Amino acid sequence: MATHVVGAAAAGQSQQATSYTRFASVCAFLTGIASFCYALAFIVLRRSVLSALCLLLFGLLSTVVLVAVYQRIRQTDESFALWALVLGVVGSIGAAVHGGYDLANALNPPPASPPNLPNPVDPRGLLTFGVAGIALLVVAWLMRRGAHFPRALSYIGMASAVLLIILYLGRLIVLQTSSLIIQVPAVANGFLLSPAWYIWLGLVFWRERAE
């Protein structure tokens, strides 16, 4: 009887894990698409409503992916994995709040506001780029140390993390979005590395769910 109860509990936990893996896989695909669309709307189309909406969705969706990644990299080093999860979720929520703030201003512009002031919650992308970049760097490092993820995926994560940190420093120091210090990392990460990282994660989770 006890064996049957333990087996049923284990089966239930396995089913829950599979369900979340499926959910994380779909969210990873959507996060990659949102990342690409944000770069397209912000850099090329210059559509403030669309870019703000994509940033908002990116921030919310990426929290799902971060939890799924944490469940796997904590086997390598639980303390560093937890730190990366906390930083990553804070960065993602900061991005979502930043996107929501920009979306509110784009839909209903305030009657008068000083130009180019830093976002009060996410000044110059401190959370969206800076904190998120540190979190991603730790995650990618733990991925490389472990055996659950492809090593090439960890290298893409490291490169993306470095570009995010450079973006934050560029926005903090240079300010001019037309500067190459900002444009090059924004294009490389927004159109290539970030979408590739999340979509590849989605594929990893999807195959894991199938197996």
mmCIF file of C-alpha atoms in Angstrom:
data_model
loop_
_atom_site.group_PDB
_atom_site.id
_atom_site.type_symbol
_atom_site.label_atom_id
_atom_site.label_comp_id
_atom_site.label_asym_id
_atom_site.label_seq_id
_atom_site.Cartn_x
_atom_site.Cartn_y
_atom_site.Cartn_z
ATOM 1 C CA MET A 1 0.000 0.000 0.000
ATOM 2 C CA ALA A 2 2.780 2.391 0.974
ATOM 3 C CA THR A 3 4.675 1.553 -2.211
ATOM 4 C CA HIS A 4 1.572 2.286 -4.253
ATOM 5 C CA VAL A 5 1.125 5.680 -2.560
ATOM 6 C CA VAL A 6 4.784 6.603 -3.112
ATOM 7 C CA GLY A 7 4.554 5.523 -6.750
ATOM 8 C CA ALA A 8 1.393 7.550 -7.297
ATOM 9 C CA ALA A 9 2.992 10.615 -5.693
ATOM 10 C CA ALA A 10 6.095 10.247 -7.877
ATOM 11 C CA ALA A 11 3.925 9.901 -10.976
ATOM 12 C CA GLY A 12 2.001 13.023 -10.022
ATOM 13 C CA GLN A 13 5.211 15.015 -9.541
ATOM 14 C CA SER A 14 6.526 13.765 -12.892
ATOM 15 C CA GLN A 15 3.309 14.822 -14.630
ATOM 16 C CA GLN A 16 3.491 18.284 -13.047
ATOM 17 C CA ALA A 17 7.124 18.656 -14.145
ATOM 18 C CA THR A 18 6.216 17.632 -17.687
ATOM 19 C CA SER A 19 3.324 20.103 -17.739
ATOM 20 C CA TYR A 20 5.566 22.986 -16.638
ATOM 21 C CA THR A 21 8.266 21.966 -19.109
ATOM 22 C CA ARG A 22 5.707 22.167 -21.911
ATOM 23 C CA PHE A 23 4.579 25.581 -20.649
ATOM 24 C CA ALA A 24 8.179 26.804 -20.361
ATOM 25 C CA SER A 25 8.933 25.575 -23.881
ATOM 26 C CA VAL A 26 6.067 27.564 -25.383
ATOM 27 C CA CYS A 27 6.993 30.643 -23.328
ATOM 28 C CA ALA A 28 10.634 30.355 -24.442
ATOM 29 C CA PHE A 29 9.555 30.400 -28.093
ATOM 30 C CA LEU A 30 7.314 33.404 -27.431
ATOM 31 C CA THR A 31 10.074 35.171 -25.496
ATOM 32 C CA GLY A 32 12.444 34.784 -28.435
ATOM 33 C CA ILE A 33 9.812 36.197 -30.786
ATOM 34 C CA ALA A 34 9.082 39.081 -28.394
ATOM 35 C CA SER A 35 12.806 39.848 -28.157
ATOM 36 C CA PHE A 36 13.148 40.015 -31.939
ATOM 37 C CA CYS A 37 9.977 42.095 -32.349
ATOM 38 C CA TYR A 38 11.140 44.517 -29.654
ATOM 39 C CA ALA A 39 14.413 45.099 -31.492
ATOM 40 C CA LEU A 40 12.557 45.484 -34.784
ATOM 41 C CA ALA A 41 10.035 47.958 -33.355
ATOM 42 C CA PHE A 42 12.591 49.957 -31.355
ATOM 43 C CA ILE A 43 15.518 50.095 -33.787
ATOM 44 C CA VAL A 44 13.990 49.819 -37.269
ATOM 45 C CA LEU A 45 10.302 50.721 -37.156
ATOM 46 C CA ARG A 46 10.576 53.162 -34.237
ATOM 47 C CA ARG A 47 7.051 52.352 -33.082
ATOM 48 C CA SER A 48 6.846 53.271 -29.412
ATOM 49 C CA VAL A 49 3.571 51.425 -28.723
ATOM 50 C CA LEU A 50 4.770 48.194 -30.338
ATOM 51 C CA SER A 51 8.217 48.299 -28.737
ATOM 52 C CA ALA A 52 6.733 48.961 -25.294
ATOM 53 C CA LEU A 53 4.244 46.115 -25.682
ATOM 54 C CA CYS A 54 6.973 43.700 -26.806
ATOM 55 C CA LEU A 55 9.183 44.683 -23.857
ATOM 56 C CA LEU A 56 6.275 44.151 -21.478
ATOM 57 C CA LEU A 57 5.562 40.682 -22.917
ATOM 58 C CA PHE A 58 9.261 39.786 -22.995
ATOM 59 C CA GLY A 59 9.623 40.600 -19.302
ATOM 60 C CA LEU A 60 6.622 38.547 -18.230
ATOM 61 C CA LEU A 61 7.308 35.532 -20.459
ATOM 62 C CA SER A 62 10.980 35.292 -19.553
ATOM 63 C CA THR A 63 10.155 34.714 -15.864
ATOM 64 C CA VAL A 64 8.610 31.371 -16.831
ATOM 65 C CA VAL A 65 11.763 30.368 -18.696
ATOM 66 C CA LEU A 66 14.034 31.420 -15.839
ATOM 67 C CA VAL A 67 12.236 29.151 -13.383
ATOM 68 C CA ALA A 68 12.539 26.195 -15.765
ATOM 69 C CA VAL A 69 16.259 26.865 -16.264
ATOM 70 C CA TYR A 70 16.776 27.209 -12.510
ATOM 71 C CA GLN A 71 15.252 23.777 -11.897
ATOM 72 C CA ARG A 72 18.002 22.292 -14.056
ATOM 73 C CA ILE A 73 21.097 24.339 -13.206
ATOM 74 C CA ARG A 74 20.549 24.144 -9.442
ATOM 75 C CA GLN A 75 21.950 20.610 -9.633
ATOM 76 C CA THR A 76 25.286 22.199 -10.587
ATOM 77 C CA ASP A 77 25.402 24.856 -7.846
ATOM 78 C CA GLU A 78 22.177 25.616 -5.993
ATOM 79 C CA SER A 79 23.341 28.862 -4.366
ATOM 80 C CA PHE A 80 24.583 30.467 -7.576
ATOM 81 C CA ALA A 81 21.506 29.176 -9.402
ATOM 82 C CA LEU A 82 19.204 30.773 -6.823
ATOM 83 C CA TRP A 83 21.109 34.063 -7.020
ATOM 84 C CA ALA A 84 20.819 34.036 -10.799
ATOM 85 C CA LEU A 85 17.092 33.274 -10.548
ATOM 86 C CA VAL A 86 16.495 36.185 -8.166
ATOM 87 C CA LEU A 87 18.481 38.601 -10.335
ATOM 88 C CA GLY A 88 16.841 37.284 -13.494
ATOM 89 C CA VAL A 89 13.294 37.619 -12.166
ATOM 90 C CA VAL A 90 14.033 41.123 -10.850
ATOM 91 C CA GLY A 91 15.460 42.066 -14.251
ATOM 92 C CA SER A 92 12.480 40.576 -16.086
ATOM 93 C CA ILE A 93 9.942 42.309 -13.867
ATOM 94 C CA GLY A 94 11.907 45.534 -14.315
ATOM 95 C CA ALA A 95 11.683 45.097 -18.085
ATOM 96 C CA ALA A 96 7.939 44.436 -17.847
ATOM 97 C CA VAL A 97 7.400 47.532 -15.680
ATOM 98 C CA HIS A 98 9.540 49.604 -18.041
ATOM 99 C CA GLY A 99 7.509 48.347 -20.985
ATOM 100 C CA GLY A 100 4.253 49.036 -19.164
ATOM 101 C CA TYR A 101 5.413 52.551 -18.279
ATOM 102 C CA ASP A 102 6.389 53.312 -21.880
ATOM 103 C CA LEU A 103 3.159 51.785 -23.162
ATOM 104 C CA ALA A 104 1.060 53.961 -20.859
ATOM 105 C CA ASN A 105 2.911 57.086 -22.004
ATOM 106 C CA ALA A 106 2.689 56.097 -25.680
ATOM 107 C CA LEU A 107 -1.056 55.473 -25.544
ATOM 108 C CA ASN A 108 -1.846 58.517 -23.417
ATOM 109 C CA PRO A 109 1.039 61.005 -23.546
ATOM 110 C CA PRO A 110 1.241 63.246 -20.473
ATOM 111 C CA PRO A 111 0.459 66.913 -21.161
ATOM 112 C CA ALA A 112 3.969 68.053 -20.334
ATOM 113 C CA SER A 113 7.029 66.114 -19.239
ATOM 114 C CA PRO A 114 10.774 66.857 -19.290
ATOM 115 C CA PRO A 115 12.452 65.107 -22.266
ATOM 116 C CA ASN A 116 14.626 62.017 -21.968
ATOM 117 C CA LEU A 117 14.336 61.535 -18.218
ATOM 118 C CA PRO A 118 15.380 58.098 -16.922
ATOM 119 C CA ASN A 119 12.608 55.667 -16.123
ATOM 120 C CA PRO A 120 12.099 55.925 -12.344
ATOM 121 C CA VAL A 121 11.899 52.134 -11.887
ATOM 122 C CA ASP A 122 14.454 51.085 -14.498
ATOM 123 C CA PRO A 123 16.840 54.034 -14.963
ATOM 124 C CA ARG A 124 18.684 53.698 -18.301
ATOM 125 C CA GLY A 125 17.885 49.990 -18.344
ATOM 126 C CA LEU A 126 19.512 49.102 -15.016
ATOM 127 C CA LEU A 127 17.179 46.118 -14.574
ATOM 128 C CA THR A 128 16.343 45.369 -18.225
ATOM 129 C CA PHE A 129 19.984 45.292 -19.343
ATOM 130 C CA GLY A 130 22.351 45.518 -16.355
ATOM 131 C CA VAL A 131 20.818 43.178 -13.788
ATOM 132 C CA ALA A 132 19.430 40.847 -16.468
ATOM 133 C CA GLY A 133 22.891 40.678 -18.057
ATOM 134 C CA ILE A 134 24.542 39.650 -14.773
ATOM 135 C CA ALA A 135 21.856 37.022 -14.199
ATOM 136 C CA LEU A 136 22.256 35.624 -17.709
ATOM 137 C CA LEU A 137 26.039 35.501 -17.312
ATOM 138 C CA VAL A 138 25.719 33.376 -14.170
ATOM 139 C CA VAL A 139 23.077 31.151 -15.798
ATOM 140 C CA ALA A 140 25.245 30.572 -18.875
ATOM 141 C CA TRP A 141 28.270 29.825 -16.675
ATOM 142 C CA LEU A 142 26.298 27.197 -14.752
ATOM 143 C CA MET A 143 24.991 25.777 -18.039
ATOM 144 C CA ARG A 144 28.557 25.312 -19.243
ATOM 145 C CA ARG A 145 29.565 23.582 -15.999
ATOM 146 C CA GLY A 146 26.591 21.222 -16.080
ATOM 147 C CA ALA A 147 25.587 18.573 -18.574
ATOM 148 C CA HIS A 148 21.910 19.346 -19.068
ATOM 149 C CA PHE A 149 22.232 21.992 -21.801
ATOM 150 C CA PRO A 150 24.319 22.096 -25.008
ATOM 151 C CA ARG A 151 27.620 23.851 -24.456
ATOM 152 C CA ALA A 152 27.079 26.099 -27.494
ATOM 153 C CA LEU A 153 23.879 27.375 -25.859
ATOM 154 C CA SER A 154 25.863 28.513 -22.833
ATOM 155 C CA TYR A 155 28.273 30.426 -25.081
ATOM 156 C CA ILE A 156 25.376 32.219 -26.773
ATOM 157 C CA GLY A 157 24.064 33.112 -23.319
ATOM 158 C CA MET A 158 27.444 34.494 -22.250
ATOM 159 C CA ALA A 159 27.758 36.608 -25.394
ATOM 160 C CA SER A 160 24.217 37.918 -24.941
ATOM 161 C CA ALA A 161 24.928 38.737 -21.287
ATOM 162 C CA VAL A 162 28.054 40.731 -22.164
ATOM 163 C CA LEU A 163 26.138 42.718 -24.784
ATOM 164 C CA LEU A 164 23.353 43.451 -22.290
ATOM 165 C CA ILE A 165 25.847 44.844 -19.789
ATOM 166 C CA ILE A 166 27.507 46.925 -22.534
ATOM 167 C CA LEU A 167 24.067 48.226 -23.517
ATOM 168 C CA TYR A 168 23.373 49.352 -19.963
ATOM 169 C CA LEU A 169 26.739 51.092 -19.661
ATOM 170 C CA GLY A 170 26.217 52.722 -23.061
ATOM 171 C CA ARG A 171 22.769 53.998 -22.130
ATOM 172 C CA LEU A 172 24.129 55.210 -18.791
ATOM 173 C CA ILE A 173 27.201 57.022 -20.110
ATOM 174 C CA VAL A 174 26.670 57.839 -23.794
ATOM 175 C CA LEU A 175 22.874 58.387 -23.812
ATOM 176 C CA GLN A 176 22.687 58.884 -27.597
ATOM 177 C CA THR A 177 20.917 55.842 -29.017
ATOM 178 C CA SER A 178 22.471 56.533 -32.428
ATOM 179 C CA SER A 179 25.963 55.835 -31.041
ATOM 180 C CA LEU A 180 27.662 52.665 -32.307
ATOM 181 C CA ILE A 181 28.395 51.709 -28.693
ATOM 182 C CA ILE A 182 24.642 51.257 -28.296
ATOM 183 C CA GLN A 183 23.573 50.361 -31.827
ATOM 184 C CA VAL A 184 25.972 47.449 -32.410
ATOM 185 C CA PRO A 185 25.166 45.540 -29.183
ATOM 186 C CA ALA A 186 21.453 46.325 -29.595
ATOM 187 C CA VAL A 187 21.341 44.948 -33.141
ATOM 188 C CA ALA A 188 23.522 41.896 -32.413
ATOM 189 C CA ASN A 189 21.664 40.934 -29.267
ATOM 190 C CA GLY A 190 18.151 41.984 -30.262
ATOM 191 C CA PHE A 191 18.100 40.403 -33.705
ATOM 192 C CA LEU A 192 20.424 37.435 -33.202
ATOM 193 C CA LEU A 193 21.671 36.300 -29.805
ATOM 194 C CA SER A 194 18.657 36.843 -27.550
ATOM 195 C CA PRO A 195 16.069 35.308 -29.935
ATOM 196 C CA ALA A 196 18.427 32.414 -30.702
ATOM 197 C CA TRP A 197 19.038 31.726 -27.000
ATOM 198 C CA TYR A 198 15.369 31.640 -26.044
ATOM 199 C CA ILE A 199 14.208 29.686 -29.088
ATOM 200 C CA TRP A 200 16.963 27.118 -28.586
ATOM 201 C CA LEU A 201 15.905 26.823 -24.942
ATOM 202 C CA GLY A 202 12.369 26.235 -26.163
ATOM 203 C CA LEU A 203 13.605 23.399 -28.360
ATOM 204 C CA VAL A 204 15.560 21.861 -25.473
ATOM 205 C CA PHE A 205 12.501 21.923 -23.215
ATOM 206 C CA TRP A 206 10.236 20.603 -25.978
ATOM 207 C CA ARG A 207 12.506 17.624 -26.672
ATOM 208 C CA GLU A 208 12.845 16.961 -22.951
ATOM 209 C CA ARG A 209 9.056 16.931 -22.590
ATOM 210 C CA ALA A 210 8.739 14.500 -25.505
ATOM 211 C CA GLU A 211 11.301 12.145 -24.006
#
